[in-house]
Amino acid sequence: MQRWAKTLAAWAISLVVLPVLLLGLVEGSIRAAYPKKELRVFVPRTVDGIHFMQLNNDFYRRFLSFSLPPERDIRVLLDAIEPKPEGGVRLVVLGGSAAKGWPDSTMAYWRFLEAIARAAYPEVPLEFYCLASPALDSTVMRYIGTAACASIEPDVVLLYLGNNELNGPFTSSLLAGFDTGEERMQAVDRIHSLRGLRLFELMVSNRGPSPEDEAARQRAGFGERTREGRLIFDTYRYNLEQIIQASEDAGAEVCLSTLVANLRDWPPESDAPEQPLVGDDAAQWESGLANLRAQLSSGEYEAALREVSALRDLSEGAVLSYLEGQALMALNRDSEARTAFEQAMDLDLPMFVRARTAANRVIRAVAEEYDASTVTLVDGEGAMSAQSPHGIPGREFLLDHCHLSVEGAHALAVAFWPAVDAAIARRLGRPPTGFIAPGIEECAERLGVRLVDDGVNRKRLLDVHEGRVALAGLRSYYDEHYGAIDASEQVDPLPRLARAFALSGVDYLNGQKYVDALLLPGSDFALAERIAREHAARYPQSAIFRSLMGRALEANGNPDAAEHEIQVSLEIDPEEYGIRAAYAESLLNRNRCDEAKVWYEELVATSPDDYRALEGLARTALCLRVPDALAPIEHIIELNPDGPAGYELLLAYYQTVADDTDGLRRHLEELAGRYPEAALPRQNLEALNAQ
């Protein structure tokens, strides 16, 4: 018996103890030789005594081929700034850039919702914590939401999430070998569980997406038609359920909204057919699309539908469905038109983020899984559709493919309000107020902001108090916690609470957004220069902040110094689109129109629908008095038929280049016919005829 025991002990030592000791020796050697690399999606950080989670680039580089430069770190508030006030209600906002507010937080639905809620509950301390973030998908937001529910203790969680599922950081990897989204996410959690082992870190140190990963990402872009696309939307469902579970565990209610996409005014990224065509079939496809567009332009809608039917014999395609939707809408066959536009979106390449129809199906299905006291479905998409021409959302509510305009943000807030009113009332043990949500102007006044038309995004909300610009989203906190800001108060250094929100608002370039706001007409250019200079010193290799400093210097009347700073930023990052645009604008402002035109032509070639680049190209062409100014002007008007910038440029063209009043009149008549719902073509025509 003793001999058997000794034999078993020897085997145990050789099979278990010795390998463990050997692994321990290897682990210890690696720890001594290599610095530690975190393998978590987020890692804890502390800034000025305030605790955050920070997006971990080491994880993304290794597993997802996704990383951000140092100045674009994404930080998420980990602690409540202050204890929840007695009798107060805390609301947490989760989502992507459409929830956060883009191009900045002044375009956020939750700001309007805050104005409505404070008006309905003036005696209740309400706190809004926005943890939404640009460019992040539901997988990353699951970590954010879970941590927020555990640490911030929300009463209500507002979810407007799902635009980035086919484009977000997790799309390009971890798609092979999994049958469900839950399995896929558990694989990520297993990586987390091994993160303490330096040996594991070394094993994956050079890991990145393989060619197979890239092929899977391409297939995922086709949505539910592929296994990978179905897996992504199953992952999306799992992540929503996990966020809701974390909210429920924290005792919070969830208001979950459907997502609105620009169906009517956002054409597909490509004219390519779904199935590759060659030879005569490819030529027939191209000529058929040309005929189809010509028929739509001339009002031959029935003929256009026949052309669509003929082309479908060759292949399906996103552009085909989109043009079909335009023909059906013109014939007032609205239900069929909407179906065609939705199919165009679902067939489109995932170049631009939009929630596919599958996302809203998932949202509705998830909401049905829970009791109404846990999850309330908000039909934001349905609310905006009901207010859109032909019941099909477009530019009246959206700036681009998915980002809400001021009008869209207000409409979404109004859609959220009954659910939020009921949730707040349940927290307070009273019936809902039934308060009627005020309009955009009254909300802006309650927020202490003013509406600004910047010519690009139509309307923006700008925080202004006594000539000072406050950080977007912080005005109510300034007023509530520190009293009104007077003209003499120093905005920087910001109070602790304001700084915390500035650092944590999950706006990946908070400094940039602040300076952008300060550079709007009528704002504080000197403060913009100072803030940009401080950020440039903090991030010496940041091309963005050197460029912003150049823009601020330009606004302050120092063009030579401005050009120098922008040139330095170009040396740091010659491919950064925004910096190239700033340099082109700098050249144009100094009447170096030949040089500016070259830069703007390159910008438009890179991004054909960029309003700022098109306007710059038109202005340079007008400066040079060349006829090709008309093309970018036409495109500007096409992008926003009711935007004043295009018509101002059109008038300038006919006054300086063409010198043809009759030509201007004919052009305006043509535009009025092409865009019957737009008011500006008719108004400009009437003004011209009245002269």
Coordinates of C-alpha atoms in Angstrom, one line a residue, residues 166 218 221-225 268-275 285 312 315-322 324 339-351 354 356-357:
L166 CA -21.6 46.3 -38.2
Q218 CA -16.8 41.7 -45.0
G221 CA -21.4 43.7 -43.5
F222 CA -24.2 42.0 -45.4
G223 CA -26.2 41.7 -42.2
E224 CA -28.7 38.9 -41.7
R225 CA -28.0 37.4 -45.1
P268 CA -26.3 53.7 -50.9
E269 CA -22.5 53.8 -50.8
S270 CA -22.1 52.0 -54.1
D271 CA -23.9 51.4 -57.4
A272 CA -22.5 47.9 -57.5
P273 CA -24.9 45.0 -57.9
E274 CA -25.2 42.4 -55.1
Q275 CA -23.9 39.7 -57.4
W285 CA -26.5 47.2 -65.4
R312 CA -33.6 42.8 -61.1
S315 CA -29.1 41.2 -59.9
E316 CA -30.4 42.8 -56.7
G317 CA -28.6 45.9 -55.4
A318 CA -28.9 48.6 -52.8
V319 CA -28.9 51.4 -55.3
L320 CA -31.7 49.6 -57.3
S321 CA -33.9 49.4 -54.2
Y322 CA -33.1 53.0 -53.3
E324 CA -37.2 52.1 -56.7
T339 CA -40.1 48.8 -47.9
A340 CA -37.8 49.6 -50.8
F341 CA -35.8 52.2 -48.9
E342 CA -35.4 49.7 -46.0
Q343 CA -34.2 47.1 -48.4
A344 CA -31.7 49.5 -49.8
M345 CA -30.3 50.2 -46.3
D346 CA -30.1 46.5 -45.5
L347 CA -28.3 45.8 -48.8
D348 CA -25.9 48.7 -48.5
L349 CA -22.3 48.4 -47.6
P350 CA -21.5 49.1 -43.9
M351 CA -19.4 52.1 -44.8
R354 CA -26.9 52.9 -39.7
R356 CA -30.3 47.9 -40.0
T357 CA -33.9 46.8 -39.8

